[in-house]
Tab-separated table of C-alpha atoms in Angstrom:
chain	number	residue	atom	x	y	z
A	1	MET	CA	-18.757	117.928	-35.588
A	2	LEU	CA	-20.173	120.403	-33.576
A	3	ASN	CA	-21.859	118.966	-31.100
A	4	LYS	CA	-23.581	121.168	-28.722
A	5	GLY	CA	-27.194	122.740	-29.439
A	6	ILE	CA	-28.231	126.289	-28.255
A	7	ILE	CA	-32.128	127.144	-28.096
A	8	LEU	CA	-32.547	130.770	-28.284
A	9	PHE	CA	-36.118	132.077	-27.346
A	10	HIS	CA	-37.767	135.796	-27.313
A	11	SER	CA	-37.737	135.480	-23.651
A	12	SER	CA	-36.759	133.744	-20.572
A	13	ASN	CA	-40.963	132.530	-19.987
A	14	TYR	CA	-40.029	130.308	-23.236
A	15	ALA	CA	-37.015	128.936	-22.029
A	16	MET	CA	-38.590	128.145	-18.871
A	17	TRP	CA	-41.694	126.350	-20.820
A	18	ALA	CA	-39.169	124.598	-22.954
A	19	ASP	CA	-37.390	123.373	-20.022
A	20	ASN	CA	-40.274	121.826	-18.100
A	21	VAL	CA	-40.978	119.855	-21.240
A	22	LEU	CA	-37.713	118.571	-22.071
A	23	LYS	CA	-37.236	117.559	-18.243
A	24	LYS	CA	-40.387	115.536	-18.818
A	25	LYS	CA	-39.119	113.895	-21.854
A	26	ASN	CA	-35.839	113.197	-19.942
A	27	ILE	CA	-33.578	115.092	-22.737
A	28	ASP	CA	-30.301	115.827	-21.961
A	29	HIS	CA	-30.344	119.409	-21.668
A	30	ARG	CA	-29.202	122.841	-19.010
A	31	LEU	CA	-30.024	126.518	-19.216
A	32	ILE	CA	-27.544	128.687	-19.327
A	33	PRO	CA	-27.002	132.489	-19.858
A	34	VAL	CA	-27.554	133.693	-22.904
A	35	PRO	CA	-24.132	134.243	-25.204
A	36	ARG	CA	-23.517	137.591	-25.523
A	37	GLU	CA	-22.234	136.797	-29.288
A	38	LEU	CA	-25.691	135.109	-29.791
A	39	SER	CA	-28.067	137.484	-28.182
A	40	SER	CA	-28.610	140.479	-26.172
A	41	ASP	CA	-31.273	138.979	-23.980
A	42	CYS	CA	-30.849	139.189	-19.865
A	43	GLY	CA	-32.006	135.560	-19.274
A	44	TYR	CA	-31.445	132.378	-20.313
A	45	CYS	CA	-31.326	129.766	-23.198
A	46	ILE	CA	-31.041	125.915	-23.794
A	47	GLU	CA	-27.734	123.860	-24.392
A	48	PHE	CA	-28.793	120.612	-25.440
A	49	GLU	CA	-26.595	117.704	-26.933
A	50	ASN	CA	-26.749	118.433	-30.694
A	51	ASN	CA	-27.690	114.631	-31.306
A	52	SER	CA	-31.189	115.209	-29.934
A	53	ALA	CA	-31.778	118.394	-31.691
A	54	ALA	CA	-34.281	116.660	-34.394
A	55	GLU	CA	-36.495	115.205	-31.381
A	56	VAL	CA	-35.787	118.693	-29.127
A	57	THR	CA	-37.250	120.467	-32.332
A	58	LYS	CA	-40.114	118.411	-32.431
A	59	LEU	CA	-40.928	118.731	-29.149
A	60	LEU	CA	-40.988	122.476	-29.329
A	61	LYS	CA	-43.294	122.548	-32.500
A	62	ASN	CA	-45.611	120.078	-30.897
A	63	GLU	CA	-46.496	121.881	-27.773
A	64	ASN	CA	-46.299	125.620	-29.978
A	65	ILE	CA	-43.558	126.710	-27.999
A	66	GLU	CA	-42.068	129.604	-29.930
A	67	PHE	CA	-38.474	130.267	-29.862
A	68	ASP	CA	-35.922	132.120	-32.025
A	69	ARG	CA	-33.400	130.034	-33.367
A	70	ILE	CA	-31.323	127.112	-32.892
A	71	GLU	CA	-27.385	127.316	-32.979
A	72	THR	CA	-24.971	125.332	-32.991
A	73	ILE	CA	-21.629	125.336	-31.100
B	1	MET	CA	-66.649	116.096	4.190
B	2	ASN	CA	-65.317	118.428	7.120
B	3	ILE	CA	-62.092	120.160	5.555
B	4	GLY	CA	-62.178	122.477	8.256
B	5	SER	CA	-61.055	119.929	10.675
B	6	LYS	CA	-57.633	119.731	8.630
B	7	LEU	CA	-56.023	123.273	10.098
B	8	SER	CA	-56.245	123.787	13.678
B	9	LYS	CA	-56.640	127.627	14.537
B	10	THR	CA	-57.029	129.613	17.634
B	11	ASN	CA	-60.604	130.625	18.816
B	12	LEU	CA	-60.278	133.569	16.143
B	13	VAL	CA	-63.772	133.144	14.025
B	14	TYR	CA	-62.697	134.482	10.475
B	15	PHE	CA	-65.724	135.322	8.224
B	16	ASP	CA	-64.201	137.573	5.859
B	17	ASN	CA	-62.976	135.126	3.239
B	18	SER	CA	-64.311	137.612	0.427
B	19	ALA	CA	-61.640	140.390	1.199
B	20	THR	CA	-58.815	137.860	1.698
B	21	SER	CA	-59.315	134.254	2.862
B	22	PHE	CA	-57.184	133.335	5.806
B	23	PRO	CA	-55.720	131.390	7.421
B	24	LYS	CA	-53.393	130.225	4.312
B	25	PRO	CA	-52.809	126.943	4.079
B	26	PRO	CA	-49.190	126.026	5.221
B	27	ALA	CA	-47.700	125.198	2.546
B	28	VAL	CA	-48.348	128.210	1.002
B	29	VAL	CA	-46.625	129.932	3.856
B	30	ASP	CA	-43.752	127.782	3.402
B	31	ALA	CA	-43.313	128.636	-0.252
B	32	VAL	CA	-43.107	132.043	0.120
B	33	VAL	CA	-40.614	131.339	2.917
B	34	GLU	CA	-38.691	128.921	0.791
B	35	TYR	CA	-38.547	131.576	-1.505
B	36	MET	CA	-36.799	134.218	-0.047
B	37	THR	CA	-34.639	131.811	1.797
B	38	GLN	CA	-33.486	129.477	-0.575
B	39	ALA	CA	-34.732	130.485	-4.336
B	40	GLY	CA	-34.306	133.993	-4.247
B	41	GLY	CA	-33.473	135.327	-7.825
B	42	ASN	CA	-35.104	137.777	-10.256
B	43	PRO	CA	-37.208	135.261	-13.020
B	44	GLY	CA	-35.999	135.921	-16.577
B	45	ARG	CA	-33.316	138.182	-15.853
B	46	SER	CA	-29.735	136.499	-14.770
B	47	GLY	CA	-28.593	133.456	-15.746
B	48	HIS	CA	-27.773	132.154	-12.754
B	49	ARG	CA	-29.112	129.044	-10.654
B	50	LEU	CA	-31.223	131.285	-8.283
B	51	ALA	CA	-32.479	133.234	-11.059
B	52	GLU	CA	-33.677	129.858	-12.967
B	53	GLU	CA	-34.723	128.455	-9.696
B	54	ALA	CA	-37.487	131.689	-9.426
B	55	GLY	CA	-38.265	131.581	-13.341
B	56	GLU	CA	-39.213	127.466	-12.885
B	57	ILE	CA	-41.480	128.578	-9.712
B	58	VAL	CA	-43.091	131.205	-12.031
B	59	PHE	CA	-43.585	129.095	-14.723
B	60	LEU	CA	-44.992	126.334	-12.856
B	61	ALA	CA	-47.618	128.568	-11.379
B	62	ARG	CA	-48.419	129.872	-15.055
B	63	LYS	CA	-49.008	126.021	-15.923
B	64	ALA	CA	-51.291	125.107	-12.836
B	65	LEU	CA	-53.221	128.408	-13.606
B	66	ALA	CA	-53.752	127.698	-17.260
B	67	SER	CA	-54.852	124.209	-16.518
B	68	PHE	CA	-57.063	125.617	-13.370
B	69	PHE	CA	-58.700	128.038	-15.576
B	70	GLY	CA	-58.988	125.890	-19.162
B	71	ILE	CA	-56.158	127.141	-21.115
B	72	LYS	CA	-53.522	125.822	-22.958
B	73	ASN	CA	-50.680	128.100	-23.642
B	74	PRO	CA	-49.313	129.179	-20.140
B	75	MET	CA	-47.665	132.410	-21.641
B	76	ASN	CA	-51.460	133.897	-21.760
B	77	VAL	CA	-51.503	133.690	-17.860
B	78	VAL	CA	-50.105	137.122	-17.423
B	79	PHE	CA	-49.555	138.375	-13.687
B	80	GLY	CA	-49.623	141.149	-12.114
B	81	PRO	CA	-50.995	141.964	-8.300
B	82	ASN	CA	-54.828	141.645	-8.490
B	83	ALA	CA	-57.976	141.503	-10.559
B	84	THR	CA	-58.437	145.291	-10.123
B	85	ASP	CA	-55.137	145.831	-11.984
B	86	ALA	CA	-56.108	143.036	-14.417
B	87	VAL	CA	-59.430	144.559	-15.283
B	88	ASN	CA	-57.852	147.978	-15.782
B	89	THR	CA	-55.164	146.623	-18.284
B	90	ALA	CA	-58.222	144.683	-20.152
B	91	LEU	CA	-60.625	147.500	-20.351
B	92	LYS	CA	-57.902	150.167	-21.353
B	93	GLY	CA	-55.900	148.018	-23.314
B	94	ILE	CA	-59.113	147.554	-25.395
B	95	LEU	CA	-61.624	150.282	-25.368
B	96	ASN	CA	-61.272	153.426	-28.219
B	97	LYS	CA	-63.148	156.329	-28.939
B	98	GLY	CA	-66.680	155.641	-29.871
B	99	ASP	CA	-66.790	151.953	-28.172
B	100	HIS	CA	-69.677	150.604	-26.563
B	101	VAL	CA	-69.728	148.568	-23.518
B	102	ILE	CA	-72.275	146.486	-21.398
B	103	THR	CA	-72.098	145.941	-17.936
B	104	THR	CA	-74.415	144.920	-14.612
B	105	HIS	CA	-75.581	146.520	-11.788
B	106	LEU	CA	-73.585	144.198	-9.639
B	107	GLU	CA	-70.395	144.816	-10.423
B	108	HIS	CA	-67.659	145.727	-8.084
B	109	ASN	CA	-66.071	149.577	-8.597
B	110	CYS	CA	-62.658	147.477	-10.226
B	111	VAL	CA	-64.930	147.302	-12.973
B	112	MET	CA	-67.357	150.612	-12.241
B	113	ARG	CA	-64.251	153.328	-12.117
B	114	PRO	CA	-62.533	152.593	-14.554
B	115	LEU	CA	-65.607	152.227	-16.975
B	116	ASN	CA	-67.026	155.781	-15.104
B	117	ARG	CA	-63.377	157.178	-15.643
B	118	LEU	CA	-63.557	156.307	-19.648
B	119	SER	CA	-67.215	157.460	-19.771
B	120	GLY	CA	-66.554	160.983	-18.119
B	121	ASP	CA	-63.490	160.993	-20.765
B	122	GLY	CA	-66.011	160.610	-22.419
B	123	ILE	CA	-64.341	157.564	-24.775
B	124	ILE	CA	-66.599	155.012	-24.005
B	125	ASP	CA	-71.043	155.004	-23.298
B	126	ILE	CA	-72.383	152.377	-21.303
B	127	SER	CA	-75.251	150.323	-20.662
B	128	VAL	CA	-76.136	148.669	-17.674
B	129	ALA	CA	-77.978	145.441	-17.672
B	130	ASP	CA	-80.723	145.314	-15.084
B	131	GLY	CA	-81.439	141.846	-14.464
B	132	ASP	CA	-84.064	140.037	-12.266
B	133	GLU	CA	-84.453	141.037	-8.602
B	134	ILE	CA	-81.033	139.673	-7.110
B	135	GLY	CA	-79.458	140.925	-10.237
B	136	ILE	CA	-78.996	138.052	-12.590
B	137	VAL	CA	-78.668	138.831	-16.149
B	138	SER	CA	-79.261	136.661	-19.148
B	139	ALA	CA	-77.548	136.369	-22.470
B	140	ASN	CA	-81.370	137.521	-23.775
B	141	GLU	CA	-81.007	140.692	-21.531
B	142	ILE	CA	-77.208	141.638	-22.751
B	143	GLY	CA	-78.231	140.652	-26.329
B	144	SER	CA	-80.881	143.054	-26.101
B	145	LEU	CA	-78.808	146.258	-25.438
B	146	LEU	CA	-76.008	145.406	-28.170
B	147	LYS	CA	-75.266	148.203	-30.532
B	148	PRO	CA	-73.119	148.297	-33.645
B	149	SER	CA	-70.352	149.937	-31.774
B	150	THR	CA	-70.372	147.341	-28.784
B	151	LYS	CA	-66.941	145.927	-28.336
B	152	VAL	CA	-67.006	144.194	-24.789
B	153	VAL	CA	-69.014	142.995	-22.189
B	154	VAL	CA	-67.985	142.814	-18.861
B	155	ILE	CA	-69.248	141.610	-15.948
B	156	ASN	CA	-68.954	140.045	-12.332
B	157	HIS	CA	-68.873	136.430	-12.159
B	158	VAL	CA	-70.041	135.953	-8.583
B	159	SER	CA	-71.351	138.925	-6.584
B	160	ASN	CA	-68.746	139.663	-3.811
B	161	VAL	CA	-72.050	141.156	-2.324
B	162	THR	CA	-74.636	138.441	-2.386
B	163	GLY	CA	-72.863	135.719	-3.967
B	164	VAL	CA	-74.843	135.805	-6.732
B	165	ILE	CA	-73.713	133.706	-9.677
B	166	GLN	CA	-73.969	134.944	-13.359
B	167	PRO	CA	-74.586	132.824	-16.364
B	168	VAL	CA	-71.330	133.211	-17.479
B	169	ARG	CA	-71.437	130.856	-20.057
B	170	GLU	CA	-74.486	131.662	-22.029
B	171	ILE	CA	-73.677	135.254	-21.885
B	172	GLY	CA	-70.291	134.348	-23.282
B	173	LYS	CA	-71.746	132.254	-25.959
B	174	MET	CA	-73.819	134.870	-26.961
B	175	CYS	CA	-71.183	137.325	-26.666
B	176	ARG	CA	-68.635	134.954	-29.177
B	177	SER	CA	-71.373	134.611	-31.656
B	178	LYS	CA	-71.881	138.456	-32.178
B	179	GLY	CA	-67.596	139.339	-32.021
B	180	VAL	CA	-68.097	141.056	-28.981
B	181	ILE	CA	-65.579	140.270	-26.393
B	182	LEU	CA	-66.207	138.980	-23.235
B	183	ILE	CA	-64.068	140.575	-19.925
B	184	VAL	CA	-65.112	138.677	-16.735
B	185	ASP	CA	-64.322	139.747	-13.378
B	186	GLY	CA	-63.590	136.315	-11.320
B	187	ALA	CA	-61.939	138.065	-8.457
B	188	GLN	CA	-64.908	136.058	-6.450
B	189	SER	CA	-64.950	132.732	-8.924
B	190	GLY	CA	-61.361	131.685	-9.386
B	191	GLY	CA	-60.980	128.813	-6.949
B	192	ILE	CA	-65.142	129.419	-5.757
B	193	VAL	CA	-66.939	127.834	-8.956
B	194	PRO	CA	-65.364	126.058	-11.466
B	195	VAL	CA	-64.144	128.002	-14.399
B	196	ASN	CA	-63.149	127.221	-18.020
B	197	ILE	CA	-62.118	129.847	-20.107
B	198	ALA	CA	-62.889	127.988	-23.506
B	199	ASP	CA	-65.872	126.117	-22.945
B	200	ASP	CA	-67.230	129.545	-21.073
B	201	PHE	CA	-66.581	131.882	-24.426
B	202	ILE	CA	-64.270	134.133	-22.081
B	203	ASP	CA	-61.837	136.368	-23.567
B	204	ILE	CA	-60.180	137.395	-20.534
B	205	PHE	CA	-60.810	136.391	-16.959
B	206	ALA	CA	-59.596	138.779	-14.452
B	207	PHE	CA	-58.163	136.667	-11.207
B	208	THR	CA	-56.750	137.289	-7.663
B	209	GLY	CA	-54.160	135.330	-6.460
B	210	HIS	CA	-55.371	135.748	-2.593
B	211	LYS	CA	-58.867	134.967	-2.004
B	212	ALA	CA	-60.107	131.689	-3.102
B	213	LEU	CA	-56.994	130.188	-4.501
B	214	TYR	CA	-55.519	130.771	-1.171
B	215	GLY	CA	-51.916	132.545	-2.133
B	216	PRO	CA	-50.793	135.794	-0.680
B	217	THR	CA	-51.643	139.464	-1.691
B	218	GLY	CA	-50.728	140.852	-4.077
B	219	THR	CA	-51.009	138.366	-6.611
B	220	GLY	CA	-53.509	138.006	-9.555
B	221	GLY	CA	-53.547	138.891	-13.056
B	222	MET	CA	-55.488	138.127	-16.290
B	223	ILE	CA	-56.012	134.676	-18.059
B	224	ILE	CA	-56.255	135.443	-21.684
B	225	SER	CA	-58.498	133.156	-24.168
B	226	ASP	CA	-56.043	131.128	-26.189
B	227	ASP	CA	-58.322	132.114	-29.344
B	228	PHE	CA	-58.122	135.822	-28.300
B	229	ASP	CA	-55.767	138.072	-30.189
B	230	HIS	CA	-53.621	140.242	-27.835
B	231	LYS	CA	-52.169	142.423	-30.399
B	232	ILE	CA	-55.559	144.325	-30.175
B	233	LEU	CA	-54.353	145.115	-26.475
B	234	ARG	CA	-52.589	148.166	-26.062
B	235	THR	CA	-49.954	148.396	-23.015
B	236	LEU	CA	-50.493	150.551	-19.902
B	237	LYS	CA	-46.999	149.532	-18.834
B	238	GLU	CA	-43.878	149.153	-20.379
B	239	GLY	CA	-40.353	148.865	-19.252
B	240	GLY	CA	-38.265	145.912	-18.615
B	241	THR	CA	-38.650	142.600	-19.474
B	242	GLY	CA	-35.514	140.457	-19.248
B	243	SER	CA	-36.648	140.142	-23.186
B	244	ILE	CA	-35.406	141.679	-26.827
B	245	SER	CA	-33.102	144.133	-24.547
B	246	ASP	CA	-31.459	145.059	-27.144
B	247	LYS	CA	-34.244	147.357	-28.274
B	248	ILE	CA	-36.252	150.212	-26.749
B	249	GLU	CA	-39.698	148.971	-28.285
B	250	GLN	CA	-41.905	146.889	-25.822
B	251	PRO	CA	-42.368	143.042	-26.768
B	252	ASP	CA	-45.679	142.203	-28.586
B	253	PHE	CA	-46.048	138.801	-27.441
B	254	LEU	CA	-47.247	137.576	-24.352
B	255	PRO	CA	-46.526	137.457	-21.379
B	256	ASP	CA	-43.930	139.518	-21.579
B	257	LYS	CA	-45.875	142.550	-23.333
B	258	LEU	CA	-47.849	142.869	-19.910
B	259	GLU	CA	-45.562	141.898	-17.439
B	260	SER	CA	-42.628	144.856	-17.144
B	261	GLY	CA	-40.694	145.101	-13.785
B	262	THR	CA	-39.823	142.612	-11.295
B	263	MET	CA	-43.276	140.403	-10.325
B	264	ASN	CA	-44.127	139.754	-6.744
B	265	VAL	CA	-42.158	135.578	-6.771
B	266	ALA	CA	-42.703	135.253	-3.156
B	267	GLY	CA	-46.726	135.785	-3.699
B	268	ILE	CA	-46.403	133.650	-6.802
B	269	ALA	CA	-44.315	131.058	-4.759
B	270	GLY	CA	-47.624	130.620	-2.219
B	271	LEU	CA	-49.876	131.277	-5.204
B	272	LEU	CA	-48.495	127.809	-6.783
B	273	LYS	CA	-48.925	126.290	-3.892
B	274	GLY	CA	-52.739	127.564	-3.076
B	275	ILE	CA	-53.844	126.184	-6.485
B	276	GLU	CA	-52.423	122.755	-5.770
B	277	PHE	CA	-54.113	122.823	-2.319
B	278	ILE	CA	-57.425	123.368	-4.052
B	279	ASN	CA	-56.464	120.792	-6.613
B	280	SER	CA	-55.583	118.443	-3.876
B	281	LEU	CA	-59.327	118.367	-2.477
B	282	PRO	CA	-61.065	115.112	-3.501
B	283	GLU	CA	-62.783	117.293	-6.259
B	284	GLY	CA	-60.661	119.957	-6.510
B	285	VAL	CA	-62.652	123.346	-6.908
B	286	ASN	CA	-66.276	121.466	-6.726
B	287	SER	CA	-65.108	120.068	-3.068
B	288	ALA	CA	-64.359	123.310	-2.013
B	289	LEU	CA	-67.586	124.570	-3.793
B	290	SER	CA	-70.190	122.150	-2.068
B	291	HIS	CA	-68.743	122.801	1.261
B	292	LYS	CA	-69.006	126.719	1.630
B	293	LEU	CA	-72.686	125.850	-0.107
B	294	THR	CA	-73.766	123.199	2.655
B	295	LEU	CA	-72.428	126.208	5.266
B	296	GLN	CA	-74.360	128.914	3.458
B	297	LYS	CA	-77.537	127.260	3.430
B	298	TYR	CA	-76.779	125.940	7.307
B	299	PHE	CA	-76.246	129.570	8.138
B	300	ILE	CA	-78.824	131.366	6.198
B	301	GLU	CA	-81.617	128.952	7.263
B	302	LYS	CA	-80.630	128.510	11.271
B	303	ALA	CA	-80.225	132.273	11.345
B	304	SER	CA	-83.454	132.993	9.978
B	305	LYS	CA	-85.133	130.659	12.751
B	306	LYS	CA	-83.030	131.524	15.876
B	307	VAL	CA	-82.113	135.282	15.194
B	308	GLU	CA	-84.953	137.681	15.192
B	309	GLY	CA	-85.032	140.300	12.980
B	310	PHE	CA	-82.007	138.372	10.886
B	311	LYS	CA	-82.638	139.084	7.365
B	312	SER	CA	-80.628	137.542	4.663
B	313	TYR	CA	-79.918	139.248	1.478
B	314	SER	CA	-78.568	136.420	-0.283
B	315	GLN	CA	-80.013	133.229	-1.808
B	316	THR	CA	-79.175	129.687	-0.682
B	317	GLY	CA	-76.852	128.779	-3.506
B	318	SER	CA	-74.683	131.696	-3.436
B	319	PRO	CA	-70.814	130.123	-2.920
B	320	GLY	CA	-70.150	130.631	0.965
B	321	ILE	CA	-71.431	134.754	0.954
B	322	THR	CA	-73.914	135.959	2.741
B	323	SER	CA	-75.236	139.694	3.261
B	324	PHE	CA	-77.784	140.508	5.754
B	325	ARG	CA	-79.146	142.456	8.490
B	326	MET	CA	-80.091	142.634	12.052
B	327	GLU	CA	-83.528	144.684	12.553
B	328	GLY	CA	-82.438	147.781	14.661
B	329	PHE	CA	-78.922	147.574	14.472
B	330	THR	CA	-76.173	149.050	12.119
B	331	ALA	CA	-73.995	146.709	10.074
B	332	SER	CA	-71.097	148.451	11.653
B	333	ASP	CA	-72.307	148.084	14.881
B	334	ILE	CA	-72.691	144.154	14.319
B	335	THR	CA	-69.598	144.034	12.598
B	336	GLN	CA	-67.811	145.594	15.560
B	337	GLN	CA	-69.575	144.036	18.186
B	338	LEU	CA	-68.665	140.431	16.567
B	339	SER	CA	-65.435	141.662	16.291
B	340	ASP	CA	-64.818	143.047	19.927
B	341	ARG	CA	-66.806	140.919	22.058
B	342	PHE	CA	-66.388	137.777	20.120
B	343	ASN	CA	-63.521	137.534	17.723
B	344	ILE	CA	-65.578	137.123	14.822
B	345	MET	CA	-64.482	138.637	11.364
B	346	SER	CA	-66.388	140.055	9.670
B	347	ARG	CA	-67.443	143.322	6.864
B	348	GLN	CA	-69.833	145.954	7.118
B	349	GLY	CA	-70.827	148.424	4.372
B	350	LEU	CA	-70.978	148.544	0.741
B	351	HIS	CA	-68.114	146.314	-0.151
B	352	CYS	CA	-66.719	148.707	-2.901
B	353	ALA	CA	-70.160	147.726	-4.596
B	354	PRO	CA	-72.352	150.603	-4.451
B	355	SER	CA	-74.510	149.832	-7.293
B	356	ALA	CA	-74.746	146.181	-6.453
B	357	HIS	CA	-76.232	147.490	-2.962
B	358	GLN	CA	-78.494	150.162	-4.872
B	359	LYS	CA	-79.685	146.807	-6.495
B	360	ILE	CA	-80.182	145.126	-3.706
B	361	GLY	CA	-81.842	148.244	-1.492
B	362	THR	CA	-79.230	147.960	1.111
B	363	TYR	CA	-77.872	151.648	-0.070
B	364	PRO	CA	-76.298	153.416	1.178
B	365	GLU	CA	-76.065	151.572	4.856
B	366	GLY	CA	-74.896	148.283	3.483
B	367	THR	CA	-74.741	145.103	5.081
B	368	VAL	CA	-72.828	142.442	7.076
B	369	ARG	CA	-70.840	139.735	5.366
B	370	PHE	CA	-70.136	136.902	6.133
B	371	SER	CA	-67.997	134.805	3.636
B	372	PHE	CA	-66.069	131.370	4.249
B	373	SER	CA	-63.592	129.426	3.041
B	374	VAL	CA	-62.815	125.480	3.286
B	375	PHE	CA	-61.627	126.155	6.530
B	376	SER	CA	-64.574	127.323	7.930
B	377	THR	CA	-66.786	124.966	10.070
B	378	ILE	CA	-70.501	124.331	11.268
B	379	ALA	CA	-69.410	124.743	15.105
B	380	GLU	CA	-67.867	128.358	13.806
B	381	ILE	CA	-71.266	129.536	12.330
B	382	ASP	CA	-73.343	127.817	15.496
B	383	TYR	CA	-70.902	130.452	17.346
B	384	ALA	CA	-71.578	133.232	15.331
B	385	ILE	CA	-75.092	132.758	15.653
B	386	GLU	CA	-75.219	132.530	19.235
B	387	ALA	CA	-72.984	135.768	19.173
B	388	LEU	CA	-75.746	137.404	17.065
B	389	LYS	CA	-78.891	135.881	19.418
B	390	LYS	CA	-76.447	137.389	22.488
B	391	ILE	CA	-75.949	141.112	20.417
B	392	ARG	CA	-79.639	141.078	19.548
B	393	ASN	CA	-80.751	140.238	23.738
B	394	ARG	CA	-78.565	142.762	25.034
B	395	ASN	CA	-79.491	145.968	23.033
B	396	ALA	CA	-83.458	144.873	23.129
């Protein structure tokens, strides 16, 4: 089973916003450099435990934080 | 409340806070040093820890500014070097050939010069609202100047010359109802009077970080309303943003669209602490405002009584800004003597706002301007009034 989720953003500005929101909700996650195989962006994306994917997605949508996509690895 | 007693100073008296505030709260200075020594990465570019810490500082500053100025989306806080840059970006990014713009006589050159350039290039035509005898314009007057081609109303919220406060909410409401964009030059209002971009119907608010937000110089930018369609803003600068790096097209989303190149993170780290400092006052910006209103009223009333030939060009109720003259003395003579003999820092001349001085009848000589901060005190004002009396007597 795939156990990590990666949220990709159009910009690190949005990654920092999401990081701030997930921290406040105590959702286990970390900022990591964007893996080259997933995107050409220079900055960061967010890695989280995949079992919280539904909650993470809901939070991002509630806060209107735009993101590119969520991948599982 | 005596905010001024919170910070000890040397015997220097600094009354030029409308140019830039001084001193800065210690936390502002500490944050700049901390960024440069502990968290000095480039936000949004690399993926290492120091870049993340820098990115977090910038995000927290966006969030603090969004909340401070009453917008929901922190991505609509766009950083730049100052309010002048923001006004230029807004005007030149929005206006097209044939557009009409309405402004006022009390504008700073950060508005007048871009407008003059656009007009001189044959792109726009301009109407200038006269206002009442001290330059306050009404929504009705602005409304009377509207044409079918009116695209933008641009207005100086608080005059840097006299401290006159324009009724932005009333004007904003009218603009919104007519589909006209309202751009506000908030260089002298951000951190001085309460501003709520949603309630005030402002589309773009140009702010500076180094005046009444108590941040370092080189910080500022624009706060864009949640409702404003930023797609109509052309970019004046393009470049590296750290986002969609596989493409040579500029990103079309905020804030990246308008933030090319590495930003002033050291300054923004300080600015964040400046905003936190204002928020830490018992009633936030209202505490800062009431302190300055008290000082300004005290100064005008006492100087008018005690200093022969003193004439104020500001009214009580201006938020800590007073333009004045002393009969028989030039503005530059007064300012120089205040500095050289009494260690009091003030500003003379036209304050980059010739049109405003024409309006109040002090062009081309200008005035002396005292501008107070939350750290200014009654004792400093008493000392300055004594200094003005001594200047007056020695030359009588």
